[in-house]
Coordinates of C-alpha atoms in Angstrom, one line a residue:
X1 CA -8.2 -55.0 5.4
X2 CA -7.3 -51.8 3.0
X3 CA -8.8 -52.8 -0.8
X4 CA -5.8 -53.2 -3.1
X5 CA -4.4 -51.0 -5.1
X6 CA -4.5 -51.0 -9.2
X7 CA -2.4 -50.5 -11.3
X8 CA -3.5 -47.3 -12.2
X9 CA -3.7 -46.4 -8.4
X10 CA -0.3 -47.3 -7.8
X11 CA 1.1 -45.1 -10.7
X12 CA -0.8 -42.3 -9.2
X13 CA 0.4 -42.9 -6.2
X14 CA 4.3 -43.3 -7.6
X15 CA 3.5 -39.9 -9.4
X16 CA 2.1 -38.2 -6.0
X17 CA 5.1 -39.6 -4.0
X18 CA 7.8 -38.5 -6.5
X19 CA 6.0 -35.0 -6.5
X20 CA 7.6 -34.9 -2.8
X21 CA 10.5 -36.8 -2.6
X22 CA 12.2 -36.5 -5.9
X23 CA 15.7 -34.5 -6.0
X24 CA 14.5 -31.9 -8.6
X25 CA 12.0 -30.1 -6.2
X26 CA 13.4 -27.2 -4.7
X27 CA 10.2 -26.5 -2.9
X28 CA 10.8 -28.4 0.8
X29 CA 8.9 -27.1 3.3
X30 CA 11.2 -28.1 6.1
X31 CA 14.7 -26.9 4.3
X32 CA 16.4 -24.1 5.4
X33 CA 16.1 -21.3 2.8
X34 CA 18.3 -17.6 1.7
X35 CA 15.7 -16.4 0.0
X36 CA 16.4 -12.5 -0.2
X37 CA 19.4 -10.2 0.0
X38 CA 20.3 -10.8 3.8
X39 CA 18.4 -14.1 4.2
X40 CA 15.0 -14.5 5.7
X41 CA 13.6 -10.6 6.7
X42 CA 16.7 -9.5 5.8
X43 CA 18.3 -9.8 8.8
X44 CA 21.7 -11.4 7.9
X45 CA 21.1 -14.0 10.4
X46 CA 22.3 -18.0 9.4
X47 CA 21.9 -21.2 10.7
X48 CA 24.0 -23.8 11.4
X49 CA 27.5 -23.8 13.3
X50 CA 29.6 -22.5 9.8
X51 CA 33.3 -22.9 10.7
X52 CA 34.8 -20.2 12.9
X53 CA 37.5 -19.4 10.0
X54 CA 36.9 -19.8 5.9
X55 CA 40.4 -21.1 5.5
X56 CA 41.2 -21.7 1.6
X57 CA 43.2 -25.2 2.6
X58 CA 40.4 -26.5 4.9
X59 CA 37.0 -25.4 4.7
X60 CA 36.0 -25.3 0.9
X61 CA 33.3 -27.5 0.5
X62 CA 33.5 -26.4 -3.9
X63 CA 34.5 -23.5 -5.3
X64 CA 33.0 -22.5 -8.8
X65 CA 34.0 -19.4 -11.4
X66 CA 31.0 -17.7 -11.8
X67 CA 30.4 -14.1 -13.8
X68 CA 31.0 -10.8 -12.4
X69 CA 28.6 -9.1 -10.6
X70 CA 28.1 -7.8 -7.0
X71 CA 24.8 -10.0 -5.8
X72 CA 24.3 -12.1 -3.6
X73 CA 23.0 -16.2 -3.7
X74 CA 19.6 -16.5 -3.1
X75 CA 18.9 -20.3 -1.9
X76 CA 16.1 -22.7 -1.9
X77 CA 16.1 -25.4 -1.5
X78 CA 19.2 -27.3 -2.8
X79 CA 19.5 -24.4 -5.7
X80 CA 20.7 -21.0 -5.5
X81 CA 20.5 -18.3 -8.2
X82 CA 23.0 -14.9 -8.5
X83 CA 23.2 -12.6 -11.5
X84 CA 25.9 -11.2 -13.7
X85 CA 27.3 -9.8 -16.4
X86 CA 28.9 -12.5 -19.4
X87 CA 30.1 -11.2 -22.2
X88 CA 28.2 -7.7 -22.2
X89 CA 25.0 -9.6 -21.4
X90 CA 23.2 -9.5 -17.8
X91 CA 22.2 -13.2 -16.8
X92 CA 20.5 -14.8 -13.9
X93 CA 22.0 -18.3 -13.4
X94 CA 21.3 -21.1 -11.3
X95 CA 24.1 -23.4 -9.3
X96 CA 23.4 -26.4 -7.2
X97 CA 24.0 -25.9 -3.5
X98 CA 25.4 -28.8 -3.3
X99 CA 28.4 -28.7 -5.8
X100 CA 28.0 -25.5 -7.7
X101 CA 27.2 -27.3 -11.0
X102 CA 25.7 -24.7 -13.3
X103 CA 21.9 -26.1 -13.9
X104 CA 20.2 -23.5 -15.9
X105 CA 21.3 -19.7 -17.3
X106 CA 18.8 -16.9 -18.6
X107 CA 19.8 -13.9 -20.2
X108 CA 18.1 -10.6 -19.9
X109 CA 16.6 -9.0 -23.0
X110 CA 18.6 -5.2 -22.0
X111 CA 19.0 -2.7 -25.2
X112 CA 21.4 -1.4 -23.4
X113 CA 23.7 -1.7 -20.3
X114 CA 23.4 1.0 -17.4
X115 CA 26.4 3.0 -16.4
X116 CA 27.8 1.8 -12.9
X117 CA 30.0 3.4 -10.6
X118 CA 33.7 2.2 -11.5
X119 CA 33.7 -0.5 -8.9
X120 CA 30.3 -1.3 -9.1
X121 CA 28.2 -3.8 -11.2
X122 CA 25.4 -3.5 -13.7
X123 CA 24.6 -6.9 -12.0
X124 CA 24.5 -5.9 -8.5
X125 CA 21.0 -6.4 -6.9
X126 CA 20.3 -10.0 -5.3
X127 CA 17.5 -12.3 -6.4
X128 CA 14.9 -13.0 -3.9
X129 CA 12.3 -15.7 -4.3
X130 CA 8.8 -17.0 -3.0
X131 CA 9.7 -20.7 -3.2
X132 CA 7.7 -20.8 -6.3
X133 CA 9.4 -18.0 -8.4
X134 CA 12.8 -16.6 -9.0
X135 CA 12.5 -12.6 -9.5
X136 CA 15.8 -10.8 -10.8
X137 CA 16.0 -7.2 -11.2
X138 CA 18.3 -5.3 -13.4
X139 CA 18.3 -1.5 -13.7
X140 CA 19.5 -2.0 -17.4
X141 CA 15.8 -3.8 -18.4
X142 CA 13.7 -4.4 -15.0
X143 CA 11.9 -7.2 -13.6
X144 CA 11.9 -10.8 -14.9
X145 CA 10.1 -13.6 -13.1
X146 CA 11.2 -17.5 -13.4
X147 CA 10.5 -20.8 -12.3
X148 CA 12.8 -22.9 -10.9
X149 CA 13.7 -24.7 -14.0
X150 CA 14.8 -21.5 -15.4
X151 CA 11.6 -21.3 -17.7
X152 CA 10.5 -17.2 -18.1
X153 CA 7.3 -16.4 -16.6
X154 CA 6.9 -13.0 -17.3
X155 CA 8.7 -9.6 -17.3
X156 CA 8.4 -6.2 -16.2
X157 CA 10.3 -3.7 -18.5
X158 CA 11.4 -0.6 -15.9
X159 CA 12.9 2.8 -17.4
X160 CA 16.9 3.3 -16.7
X161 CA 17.4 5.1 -13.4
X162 CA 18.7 8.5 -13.4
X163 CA 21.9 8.2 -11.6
X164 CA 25.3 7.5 -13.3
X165 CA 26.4 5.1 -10.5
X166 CA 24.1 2.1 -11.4
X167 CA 21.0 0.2 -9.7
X168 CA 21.7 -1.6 -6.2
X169 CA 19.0 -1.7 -4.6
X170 CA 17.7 -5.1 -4.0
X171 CA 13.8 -6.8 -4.5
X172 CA 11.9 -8.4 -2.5
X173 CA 8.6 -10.4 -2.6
X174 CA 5.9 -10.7 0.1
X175 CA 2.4 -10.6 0.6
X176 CA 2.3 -12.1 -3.0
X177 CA 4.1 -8.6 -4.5
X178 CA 7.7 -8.2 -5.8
X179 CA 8.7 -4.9 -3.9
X180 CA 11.4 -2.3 -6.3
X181 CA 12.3 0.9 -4.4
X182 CA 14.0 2.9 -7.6
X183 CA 15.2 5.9 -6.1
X184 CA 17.5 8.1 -8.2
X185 CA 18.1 11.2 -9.0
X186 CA 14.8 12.3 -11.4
X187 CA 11.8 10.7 -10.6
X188 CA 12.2 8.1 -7.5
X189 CA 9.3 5.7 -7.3
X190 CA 8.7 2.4 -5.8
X191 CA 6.4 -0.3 -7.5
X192 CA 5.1 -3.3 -6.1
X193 CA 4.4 -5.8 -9.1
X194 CA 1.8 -8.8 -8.6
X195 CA 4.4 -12.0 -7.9
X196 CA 2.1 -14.2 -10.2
X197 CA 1.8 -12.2 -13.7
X198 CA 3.8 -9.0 -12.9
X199 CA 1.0 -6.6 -13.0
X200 CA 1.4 -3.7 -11.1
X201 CA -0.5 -3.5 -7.8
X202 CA 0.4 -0.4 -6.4
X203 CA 2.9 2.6 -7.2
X204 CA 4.4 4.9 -4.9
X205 CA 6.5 8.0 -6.2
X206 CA 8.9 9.7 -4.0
X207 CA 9.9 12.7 -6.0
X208 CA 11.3 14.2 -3.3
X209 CA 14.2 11.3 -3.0
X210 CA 17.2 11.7 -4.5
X211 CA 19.8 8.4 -5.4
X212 CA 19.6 5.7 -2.9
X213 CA 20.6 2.3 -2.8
X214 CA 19.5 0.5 0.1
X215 CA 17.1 -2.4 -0.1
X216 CA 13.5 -2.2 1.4
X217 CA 13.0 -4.1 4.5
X218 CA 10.0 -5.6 6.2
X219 CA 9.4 -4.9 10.0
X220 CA 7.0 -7.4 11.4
X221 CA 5.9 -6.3 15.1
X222 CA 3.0 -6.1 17.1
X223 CA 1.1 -8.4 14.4
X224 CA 1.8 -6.3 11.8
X225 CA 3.8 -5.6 9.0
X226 CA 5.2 -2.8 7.7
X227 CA 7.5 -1.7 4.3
X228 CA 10.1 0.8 5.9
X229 CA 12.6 2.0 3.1
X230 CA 15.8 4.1 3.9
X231 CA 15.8 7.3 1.4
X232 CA 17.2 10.8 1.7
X233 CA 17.0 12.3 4.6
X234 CA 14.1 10.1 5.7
X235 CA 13.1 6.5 6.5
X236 CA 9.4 5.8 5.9
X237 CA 6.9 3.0 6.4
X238 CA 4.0 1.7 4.2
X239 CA 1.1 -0.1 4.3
X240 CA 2.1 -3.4 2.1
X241 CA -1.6 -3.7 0.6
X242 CA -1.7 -0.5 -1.1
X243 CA 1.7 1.2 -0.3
X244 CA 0.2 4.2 1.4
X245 CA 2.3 6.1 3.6
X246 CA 2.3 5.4 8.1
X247 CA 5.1 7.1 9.2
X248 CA 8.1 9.1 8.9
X249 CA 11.1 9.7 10.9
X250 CA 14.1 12.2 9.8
X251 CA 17.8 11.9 10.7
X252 CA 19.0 10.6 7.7
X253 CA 22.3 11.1 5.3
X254 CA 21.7 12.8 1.9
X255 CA 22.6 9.0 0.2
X256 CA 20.8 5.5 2.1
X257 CA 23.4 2.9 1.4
X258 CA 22.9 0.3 4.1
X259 CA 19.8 -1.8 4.9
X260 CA 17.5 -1.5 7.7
X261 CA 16.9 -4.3 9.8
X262 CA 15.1 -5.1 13.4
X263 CA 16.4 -6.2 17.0
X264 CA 14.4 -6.5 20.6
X265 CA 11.7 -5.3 19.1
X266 CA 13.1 -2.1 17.5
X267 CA 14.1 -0.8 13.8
X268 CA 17.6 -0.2 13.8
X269 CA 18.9 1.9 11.0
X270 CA 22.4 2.8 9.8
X271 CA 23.4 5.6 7.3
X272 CA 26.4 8.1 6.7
X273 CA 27.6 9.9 3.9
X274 CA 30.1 12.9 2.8
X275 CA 28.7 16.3 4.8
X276 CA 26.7 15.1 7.1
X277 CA 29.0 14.4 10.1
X278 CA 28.9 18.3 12.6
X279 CA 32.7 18.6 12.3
X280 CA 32.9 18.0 8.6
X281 CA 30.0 19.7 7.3
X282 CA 29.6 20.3 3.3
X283 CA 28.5 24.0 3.4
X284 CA 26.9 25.6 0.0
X285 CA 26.2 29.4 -0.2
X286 CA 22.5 30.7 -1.5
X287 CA 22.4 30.2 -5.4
X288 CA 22.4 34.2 -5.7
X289 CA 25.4 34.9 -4.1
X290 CA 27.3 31.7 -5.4
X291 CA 25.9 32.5 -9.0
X292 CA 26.9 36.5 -9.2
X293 CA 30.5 35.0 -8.3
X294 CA 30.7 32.2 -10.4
X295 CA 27.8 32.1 -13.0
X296 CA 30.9 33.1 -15.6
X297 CA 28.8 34.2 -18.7
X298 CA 25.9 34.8 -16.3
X299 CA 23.0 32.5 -18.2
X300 CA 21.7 31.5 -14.9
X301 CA 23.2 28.1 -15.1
X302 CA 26.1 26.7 -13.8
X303 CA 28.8 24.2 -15.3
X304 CA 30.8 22.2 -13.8
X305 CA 33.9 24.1 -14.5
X306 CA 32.6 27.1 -13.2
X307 CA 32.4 25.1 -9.4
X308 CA 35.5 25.6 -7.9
X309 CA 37.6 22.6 -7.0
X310 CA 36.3 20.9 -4.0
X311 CA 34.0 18.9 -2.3
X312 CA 30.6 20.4 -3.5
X313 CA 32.1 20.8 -7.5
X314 CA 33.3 16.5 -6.8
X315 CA 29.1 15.9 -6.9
X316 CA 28.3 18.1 -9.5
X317 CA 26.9 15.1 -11.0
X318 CA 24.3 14.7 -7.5
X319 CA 23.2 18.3 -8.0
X320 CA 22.7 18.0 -11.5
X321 CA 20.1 15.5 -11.3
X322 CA 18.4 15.9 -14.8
X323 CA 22.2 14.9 -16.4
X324 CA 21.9 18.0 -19.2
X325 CA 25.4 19.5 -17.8
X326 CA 23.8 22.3 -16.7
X327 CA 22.7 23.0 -12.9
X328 CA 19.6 25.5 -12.4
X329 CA 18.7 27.3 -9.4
X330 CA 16.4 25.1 -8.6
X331 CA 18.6 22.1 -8.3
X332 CA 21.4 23.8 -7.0
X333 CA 19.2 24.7 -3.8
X334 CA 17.6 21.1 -3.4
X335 CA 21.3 20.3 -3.2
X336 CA 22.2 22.6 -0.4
X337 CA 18.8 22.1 1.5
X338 CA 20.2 18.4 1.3
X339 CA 23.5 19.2 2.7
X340 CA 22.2 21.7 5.4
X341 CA 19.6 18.8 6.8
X342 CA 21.6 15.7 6.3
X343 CA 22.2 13.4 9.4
X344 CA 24.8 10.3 10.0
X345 CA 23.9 8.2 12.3
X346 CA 22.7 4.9 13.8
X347 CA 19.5 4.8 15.5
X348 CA 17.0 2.8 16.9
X349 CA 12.8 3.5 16.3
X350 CA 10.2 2.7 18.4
X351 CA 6.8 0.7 16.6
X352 CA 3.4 2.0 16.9
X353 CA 4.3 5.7 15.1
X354 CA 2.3 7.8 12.6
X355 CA 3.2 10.6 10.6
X356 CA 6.1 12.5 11.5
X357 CA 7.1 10.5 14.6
X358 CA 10.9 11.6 14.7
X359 CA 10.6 13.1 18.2
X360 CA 8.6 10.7 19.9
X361 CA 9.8 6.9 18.4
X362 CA 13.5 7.5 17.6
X363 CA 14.7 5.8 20.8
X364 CA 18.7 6.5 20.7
X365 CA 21.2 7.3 18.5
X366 CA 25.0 7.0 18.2
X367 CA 26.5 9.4 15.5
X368 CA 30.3 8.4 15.2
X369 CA 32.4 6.0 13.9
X370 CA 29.7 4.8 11.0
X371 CA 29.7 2.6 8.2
X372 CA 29.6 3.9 4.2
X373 CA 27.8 1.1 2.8
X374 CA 28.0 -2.2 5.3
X375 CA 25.0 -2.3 7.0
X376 CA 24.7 -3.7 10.6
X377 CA 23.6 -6.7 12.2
X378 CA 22.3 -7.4 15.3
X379 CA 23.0 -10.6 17.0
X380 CA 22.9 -11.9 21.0
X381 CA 21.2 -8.3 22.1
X382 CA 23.9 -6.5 20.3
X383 CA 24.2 -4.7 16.9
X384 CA 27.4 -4.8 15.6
X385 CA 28.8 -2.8 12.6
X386 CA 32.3 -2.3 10.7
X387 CA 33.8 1.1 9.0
X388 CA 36.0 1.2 6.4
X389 CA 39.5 0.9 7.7
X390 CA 38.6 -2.0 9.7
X391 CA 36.7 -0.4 12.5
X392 CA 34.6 -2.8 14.5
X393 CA 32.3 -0.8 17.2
X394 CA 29.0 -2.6 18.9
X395 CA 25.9 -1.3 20.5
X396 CA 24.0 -2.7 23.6
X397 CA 20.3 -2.9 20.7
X398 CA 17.8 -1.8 23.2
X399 CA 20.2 1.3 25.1
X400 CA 22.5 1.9 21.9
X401 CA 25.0 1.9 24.8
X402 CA 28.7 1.3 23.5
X403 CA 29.8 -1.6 24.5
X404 CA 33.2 -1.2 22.4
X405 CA 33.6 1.4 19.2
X406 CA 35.8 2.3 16.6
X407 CA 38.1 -0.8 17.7
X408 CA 40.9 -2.1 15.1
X409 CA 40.6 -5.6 13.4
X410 CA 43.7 -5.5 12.2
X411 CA 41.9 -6.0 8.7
X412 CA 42.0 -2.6 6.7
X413 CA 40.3 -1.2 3.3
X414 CA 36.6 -0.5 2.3
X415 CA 34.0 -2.5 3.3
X416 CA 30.7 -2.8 0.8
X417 CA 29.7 -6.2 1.7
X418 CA 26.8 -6.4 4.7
X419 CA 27.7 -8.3 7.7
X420 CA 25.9 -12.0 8.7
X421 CA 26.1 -13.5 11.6
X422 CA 25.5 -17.3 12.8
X423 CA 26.3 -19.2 15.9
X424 CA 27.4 -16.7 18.3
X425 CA 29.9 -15.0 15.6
X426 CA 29.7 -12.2 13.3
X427 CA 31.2 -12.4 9.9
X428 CA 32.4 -10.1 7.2
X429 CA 34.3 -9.3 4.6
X430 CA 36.1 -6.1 2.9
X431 CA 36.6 -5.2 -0.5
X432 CA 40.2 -6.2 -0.5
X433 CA 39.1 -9.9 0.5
X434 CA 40.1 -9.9 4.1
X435 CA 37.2 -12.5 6.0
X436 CA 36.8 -10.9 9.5
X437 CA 35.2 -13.5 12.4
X438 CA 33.8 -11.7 15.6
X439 CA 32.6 -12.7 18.9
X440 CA 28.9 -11.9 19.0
X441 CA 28.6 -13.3 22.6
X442 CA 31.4 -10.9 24.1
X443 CA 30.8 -7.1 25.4
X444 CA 34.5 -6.7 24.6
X445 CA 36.1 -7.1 20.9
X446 CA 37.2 -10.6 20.1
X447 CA 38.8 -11.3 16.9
X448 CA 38.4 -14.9 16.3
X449 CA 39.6 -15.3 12.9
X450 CA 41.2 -13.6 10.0
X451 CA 41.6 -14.8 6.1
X452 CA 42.6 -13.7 2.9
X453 CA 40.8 -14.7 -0.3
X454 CA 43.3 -13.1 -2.1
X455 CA 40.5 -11.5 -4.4
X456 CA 38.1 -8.4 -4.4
X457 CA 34.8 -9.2 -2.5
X458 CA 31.8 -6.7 -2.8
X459 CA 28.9 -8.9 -2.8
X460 CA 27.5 -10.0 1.2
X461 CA 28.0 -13.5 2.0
X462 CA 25.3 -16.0 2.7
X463 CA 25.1 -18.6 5.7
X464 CA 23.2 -21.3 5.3
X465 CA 22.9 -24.8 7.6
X466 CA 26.7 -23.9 8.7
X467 CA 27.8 -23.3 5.2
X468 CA 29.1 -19.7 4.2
X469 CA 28.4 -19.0 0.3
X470 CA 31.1 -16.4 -0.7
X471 CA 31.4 -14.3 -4.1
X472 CA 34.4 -13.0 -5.2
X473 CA 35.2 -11.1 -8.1
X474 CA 35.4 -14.2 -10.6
X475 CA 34.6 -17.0 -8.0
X476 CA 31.6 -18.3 -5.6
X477 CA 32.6 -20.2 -2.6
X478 CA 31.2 -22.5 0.0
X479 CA 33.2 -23.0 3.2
X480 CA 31.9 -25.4 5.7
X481 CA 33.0 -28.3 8.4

């Protein structure tokens, strides 16, 4: 017979259980969690069956006004956090998945608030968290670390990036470190801080990157990981324990906006940007001949309104990457070595490379018909994407073979927000609020559902156990059965 418990044994015992079972844990082990920009790996892949259309009559489970901002929820457990911007100050707040009550706000202690493109959002990188900790990073301050409870447990002031368009890129944490890729314009680096105190483990610079906002992504293969990062011109991989560089392929756009992630074994990798498409390319003469033309009171530097109107003069801004008004020779010509080797395209790498492995590992390519800033998704062997204008294409993932491109959705506008998919279906969303349900099973197009939210949406939907967490420009949703 087991010896009886006293009382002191029981109350331990009460304590132990309630450690486990009580509803203000958020740290289940057998929950499904969202626990970066893109979900788990940052894939964009959900779980559950979500419904097959987000219909405002039917399938809104709550619906909560939330601050503006362009992140994403990050979800454990039954709590999510997002950021914003309130009343001119940037905040990280916490919602319960299961109603969207507010539990717990923190504000970030910014001296002042980064510029931002004029659709963009000083509050537009998504949280990610380790179960344990919430990590929110803000290019106006830098990194700040919570519990779940909302209690600071450190921070990690960052200088302001040097781009006049704002911070996007998102964090992430593994291998205990809170990854930051700040590209920018002046002095790109990426730092990977210590996920219990903040300390800094390791720092990378990458000089030789200009802007970029794409978020780092881990590729685990062959029992390995590695940190692959989208830049300028190149995507790289690092070693996670001490960031030191593995390999390098070219074939990149001048600006990474979308996210990398991994199908049937392969890194797929999506960018595009103004100059670097063969019929449209962005042209710029050597500095000497440009300057003896246009160099008005011949100082050797060039204003803006001595550019003439056009493409090249509509990014002064990009070539004068120190911000003093004035461009030099020197960053006039890394401009036009930019334009002259800039690449759009889709394309699919190989593991297993080292240095520069861009003519042995990339494995195909497909160069038309590309997304801005959506990034792709790969789902049932295919990788899907969607252009602005409503332009759906697919890709077999390990050929890159079309299986349909550059097909109309009958859903038009710009599309910023990243595409998820869950349960054989693709979904996503443009800036003018149209919700967009694909077929991921067919080789053909297959429109399964369309719906206005009748507001703005930049920020990429979450699905999570069949629910699909939307954010709006003044609301978050959750649509479900």
């Amino acid at each position: 017979m087991a010896p009886a418990l006293t009382p002191m044994k029981h109350l331990r015992l009460a304590l132990f259980l309630c450690a486990f079972t009580c509803p203000a844990t958020v740290h289940s082990e057998v929950a499904s969690h969202w626990p970066q920009f893109r979900g788990p790996g940052g894939l964009g892949v959900g779980t559950g069956k979500p419904p097959v259309e987000l219909s405002l009559e039917k399938n809104v489970k709550w619906k909560v006004e939330v601050p503006h901002g362009h992140s994403s929820p990050c979800i454990w457990g039954d709590r999510m956090v997002l950021t914003g911007l309130d009343a001119g100050k940037l905040t990280t707040f916490c919602l319960s998945k299961t109603d969207g009550r507010e539990l717990w706000r923190a504000v970030a202690p910014t001296e002042k608030i980064e510029a931002a493109h004029r659709i963009g959002s000083p509050a537009a990188p998504t949280c990610c968290t380790d179960g344990e900790r919430v990590f929110s990073y803000f290019g106006s301050y830098g990194v700040l670390a919570y519990d779940w409870n909302g209690q600071e447990l450190w921070k990690k002031p960052l200088p302001l990036p040097v781009v006049e368009f704002g911070t996007s890129s998102s964090p992430i944490v593994v291998d205990g470190k809170v990854i930051i890729v700040a590209d920018q314009d002046v002095g790109s680096y990426m730092i990977a801080l210590d996920a219990k105190t903040g300390k800094e483990a390791w720092r990378v610079e990458r000089g030789e990157f200009r802007r970029g906002f794409s978020t780092p992504f881990v590729w685990s293969h062959d029992g390995i990981q590695e940190l692959v990062v989208a830049g300028s011109l190149w995507v790289r991989a690092y070693d996670l324990k001490d960031g030191k560089q593995r390999w390098s392929v070219s074939g990149m756009a001048r600006v990474a906006n979308a996210s990398p992630i991994a199908a049937d074994g392969m890194l797929l990798v999506s960018s595009w940007n103004v100059g670097g498409d063969e019929d449209d390319r962005v042209l710029m003469d050597p500095y000497d001949d440009f300057a003896a033309v246009h160099d008005a009171n011949k100082d050797g530097l060039l204003t803006r309104d001595e550019f003439p109107t056009g493409k090249v003069r509509d990014r002064y801004s990009q070539i004068d990457a120190d911000k003093d008004a004035h461009v030099t020779k020197a960053e006039y010509e890394a401009m036009r070595g930019m334009f002259a080797a800039s690449v759009n395209q889709l394309f699919a790498i190989k593991p297993g490379g080292s240095g520069d492995c861009t003519h042995t590992h990339v494995v195909w390519q497909q160069n038309k018909h590309l997304p801005y800033v959506s990034s792709p998704v790969a789902a049932n062997g295919r990788v899907f994407t969607m252009k602005s204008g409503g332009l759906a294409s697919a890709y077999d993932a390990k050929s890159g073979s079309p299986l349909y491109q550059a097909e109309r959705v009958d859903a038009s506008g710009d599309y910023y927000a990243s595409a998820v998919a869950a349960d054989g279906r693709i979904y996503v969303i443009s800036q003018r609020g149209m919700v967009v349900v694909l077929d991921a099973t067919s080789d053909n197009l297959n429109v399964l559902s369309r719906t206005d939210l009748k507001a703005p949406v930049f920020a990429s939907p979450a699905i999570l156990d069949g629910v699909v967490y939307v954010r709006t420009d003044k609301h978050l949703y959750a649509f479900g059965e």
